[in-house]
Amino acid sequence: MPRNVVDSIVRRIRDGAAPCVVGIDPSLERMPRAFRTSYDVDDGGLRAGAAAIADFSKIVVDAVHDLVPAVKLQSAYYEAWGVEGVAALAASVAYARQRGLAVILDAKRNDIAETAAAYAQAYLGKKGRAGALDVDLLTLTPYLGRDGLLPFFDASRENGKGVFVCVKTSNPGSADLQDLAAGGRPVYEHVAELLAPYAERDRGEEGYSWIGAVVGATFPESARRLRSKLPFSIFLTPGYGAQGADASALASFFNPDGLGALISASRSVTYPTDSEVDRLGLESAIRAHALAMTEAVRQIGPVSDRRARHT
Amino acid sequence: MPRNVVDSIVRRIRDGAAPCVVGIDPSLERMPRAFRTSYDVDDGGLRAGAAAIADFSKIVVDAVHDLVPAVKLQSAYYEAWGVEGVAALAASVAYARQRGLAVILDAKRNDIAETAAAYAQAYLGKKGRAGALDVDLLTLTPYLGRDGLLPFFDASRENGKGVFVCVKTSNPGSADLQDLAAGGRPVYEHVAELLAPYAERDRGEEGYSWIGAVVGATFPESARRLRSKLPFSIFLTPGYGAQGADASALASFFNPDGLGALISASRSVTYPTDSEVDRLGLESAIRAHALAMTEAVRQIGPVSDRRARHT
């Protein structure tokens, strides 16, 4: 069995890395004007657009590679540029891994049985052979149920990879289905209960599972309940920054050992307010934002207090 | 407002096309040995694998283009071959549309707000400009709630496209979350209730909405209840054939006007039992299977009886 990426991430955090993830959502509209216009993208050319998002991704990786254990690439913004965009995604993934970062692909894939296995093969590999667009961790959505998830768990075990299953997402609309009360508790707790036995079974040497959960930073009360239902899962926690959550609300996402969560910020870190910065200024601004975020997250009590072995 | 693809599909069915969809799930393992080995794919080369699935897709399109109004391409099997596979997907989509078929991309995309809009832009276009990998209809999953769906509805309206939202899927595991009872009815009925007002609002000239629903052929009782909750939505109904549903169970998926469902079969139509057929034999076998399926679906009472205007 290959060494699991989740073990590597946990060790990096024990060794002092902040339990944070920087998200790369390369939206041309949000990039600083001066950077965007250095690419000839306004004619809708896919090649120029894809080149711009690949370069933007590289800048973010260069700015944060020594500050966080992982980056989270949002697949939609690459797919928006078609085949050229997927090539930019592959190049960005390779560059981030080359710089020592674990790569989470935020693609929220989901399907059933053999089709789920095809997605798993694409991104997590199959029987030790790397995926065609090989990443370290992949986000999933659970609406289709257990037979849509197991092929991804199996591929993770075989190839040293991991997944984050959306349990309670950070957006206001997450209430529509995830909060429906079924049997006295919300649907998202049922998802956690479905995952729990697999997460207890599928664990690495550091005690944590490669079956993680997406739990939005905007819902600390939900996180408290989910923390006890999924003690072995790492929470990928977006919504810090742009979506309004601040560091003080994040303690409930962590275990008493100070581990178990990866706080994720994308737009608030990667998009400077100054639209006139050039390429170098962009990298400096991203680094400054990432430093501020990692420092803020470090201040959270349990994280800075203790990092014992999780049992 | 551009003419909507759902109007075109409804008109083709009124004019005599079977209310059927052939699914293209190009899995190398399932392809006839003689066909597969004509491509040098056993070394894991992505280019050869992508060429094989593109050719397989072309064969299916050639075999069924005059029998059904649409094909459904399963994105996972193309993504499994990385960038080369996505290029094969783009070529297969273009070929199917060139032969007059509407293309449903079964990609089950889902995300929130701006990110959902990026997916919509990729596949459905933006403000009249074609998507980078432009298809006619896209499947979605609803776990993230309303703000994950609205950007796709908007893009559909702007660009004459459509979506199918997974409501009750055909797999056994669909029970895990979709069947949970909340407020006296299953979660999937809540999804239908969430979609209903948008589907009533977003309708084309033929009375049907471009907001459709995935309702598995394996659950005819669920279909009966959903049919009354979503009178204006077209049901995309997989599970016919390989997953065990037969034509007699399908009447409840249709409206009294004989419209409102597209019965989908993939493996049972496209994979002949004879593993020694060559390229031409493969096309003949697929055509024979597709003819048998379309004839079986035509026998369903309401479909063959009347096709009045839906109001």
Coordinates of C-alpha atoms in Angstrom, one line a residue, chain A residues 42-162:
Chain A
D42 CA -10.7 39.8 -24.9
D43 CA -11.3 38.2 -28.3
G44 CA -12.4 35.0 -26.5
G45 CA -9.5 33.0 -27.7
L46 CA -9.3 29.9 -25.7
R47 CA -5.5 29.5 -26.0
A48 CA -4.8 33.0 -24.6
G49 CA -7.4 32.5 -21.8
A50 CA -5.9 29.2 -20.9
A51 CA -2.4 30.6 -20.9
A52 CA -3.5 33.4 -18.5
I53 CA -5.1 31.0 -16.0
A54 CA -2.1 28.7 -16.1
D55 CA 0.2 31.6 -15.4
F56 CA -2.1 32.9 -12.6
S57 CA -2.0 29.4 -11.1
K58 CA 1.8 29.3 -11.2
I59 CA 2.0 32.7 -9.5
V60 CA -0.2 31.5 -6.7
V61 CA 1.8 28.4 -6.3
D62 CA 5.1 30.4 -6.2
A63 CA 3.6 32.8 -3.7
V64 CA 2.4 30.2 -1.2
H65 CA 4.3 26.9 -1.7
D66 CA 6.2 27.2 1.6
L67 CA 3.3 28.5 3.7
V68 CA 0.7 25.8 3.3
P69 CA 0.7 22.0 2.7
A70 CA -1.8 22.0 -0.2
V71 CA -3.5 24.1 -2.8
K72 CA -7.1 23.6 -4.0
L73 CA -7.7 24.0 -7.7
Q74 CA -11.3 24.7 -8.8
S75 CA -11.9 22.7 -11.9
A76 CA -14.7 24.8 -13.3
Y77 CA -12.5 27.8 -14.1
Y78 CA -10.2 25.6 -16.1
E79 CA -13.0 23.7 -17.8
A80 CA -14.4 27.0 -18.9
W81 CA -11.6 27.2 -21.4
G82 CA -12.3 23.8 -22.9
V83 CA -9.6 21.4 -23.9
E84 CA -7.0 24.2 -23.6
G85 CA -8.2 24.9 -20.1
V86 CA -7.9 21.2 -19.1
A87 CA -4.4 21.3 -20.4
A88 CA -3.8 24.3 -18.3
L89 CA -5.2 22.4 -15.3
A90 CA -2.9 19.5 -15.9
A91 CA 0.1 21.9 -16.2
S92 CA -0.9 23.7 -13.0
V93 CA -1.4 20.4 -11.1
A94 CA 2.1 19.2 -12.2
Y95 CA 3.7 22.5 -11.2
A96 CA 2.2 22.6 -7.8
R97 CA 3.2 19.0 -7.1
Q98 CA 6.7 19.8 -8.4
R99 CA 6.9 22.6 -5.8
G100 CA 6.0 20.2 -3.0
L101 CA 2.4 21.0 -2.6
A102 CA -0.4 18.4 -2.3
V103 CA -3.1 19.2 -4.9
I104 CA -6.8 19.0 -4.1
L105 CA -8.9 19.1 -7.2
D106 CA -12.2 20.7 -6.4
A107 CA -14.3 19.1 -9.1
K108 CA -17.2 17.8 -7.0
R109 CA -17.4 14.7 -9.2
N110 CA -20.2 12.1 -8.6
D111 CA -21.7 9.2 -10.5
I112 CA -22.5 5.6 -9.8
A113 CA -20.6 2.3 -9.9
E114 CA -18.5 1.8 -13.1
T115 CA -18.8 5.5 -14.0
A116 CA -17.6 6.6 -10.6
A117 CA -14.7 4.2 -11.0
A118 CA -13.9 5.9 -14.3
Y119 CA -13.8 9.3 -12.6
A120 CA -11.6 7.8 -9.8
Q121 CA -9.3 6.4 -12.4
A122 CA -9.0 9.8 -14.2
Y123 CA -8.0 11.7 -11.1
L124 CA -6.8 9.2 -8.4
G125 CA -5.4 6.4 -10.6
K126 CA -6.1 2.7 -10.8
K127 CA -4.1 -0.1 -9.2
G128 CA -1.0 1.9 -8.7
R129 CA -1.0 3.4 -12.2
A130 CA -1.3 7.2 -12.1
G131 CA -4.5 8.9 -13.3
A132 CA -4.5 10.6 -16.7
L133 CA -4.9 13.9 -14.8
D134 CA -3.4 12.7 -11.5
V135 CA -4.1 14.8 -8.4
D136 CA -3.7 14.0 -4.7
L137 CA -7.2 14.6 -3.4
L138 CA -10.6 15.1 -5.1
T139 CA -13.8 16.6 -3.9
L140 CA -17.1 14.6 -4.3
T141 CA -20.8 15.2 -3.8
P142 CA -22.9 12.5 -2.1
Y143 CA -26.4 12.8 -3.6
L144 CA -26.2 9.5 -5.5
G145 CA -25.4 7.5 -2.3
R146 CA -23.0 4.9 -1.2
D147 CA -22.4 3.2 -4.6
G148 CA -21.3 6.5 -5.9
L149 CA -18.7 6.9 -3.2
L150 CA -17.1 3.5 -2.7
P151 CA -15.2 3.4 -6.0
F152 CA -13.4 6.6 -4.9
F153 CA -12.6 5.2 -1.5
D154 CA -11.1 2.1 -3.1
A155 CA -9.0 4.1 -5.6
S156 CA -7.8 6.2 -2.7
R157 CA -6.7 3.2 -0.7
E158 CA -5.0 1.6 -3.8
N159 CA -3.1 4.7 -4.8
G160 CA -2.3 6.7 -1.6
K161 CA -4.9 9.3 -2.5
G162 CA -7.8 10.9 -0.7

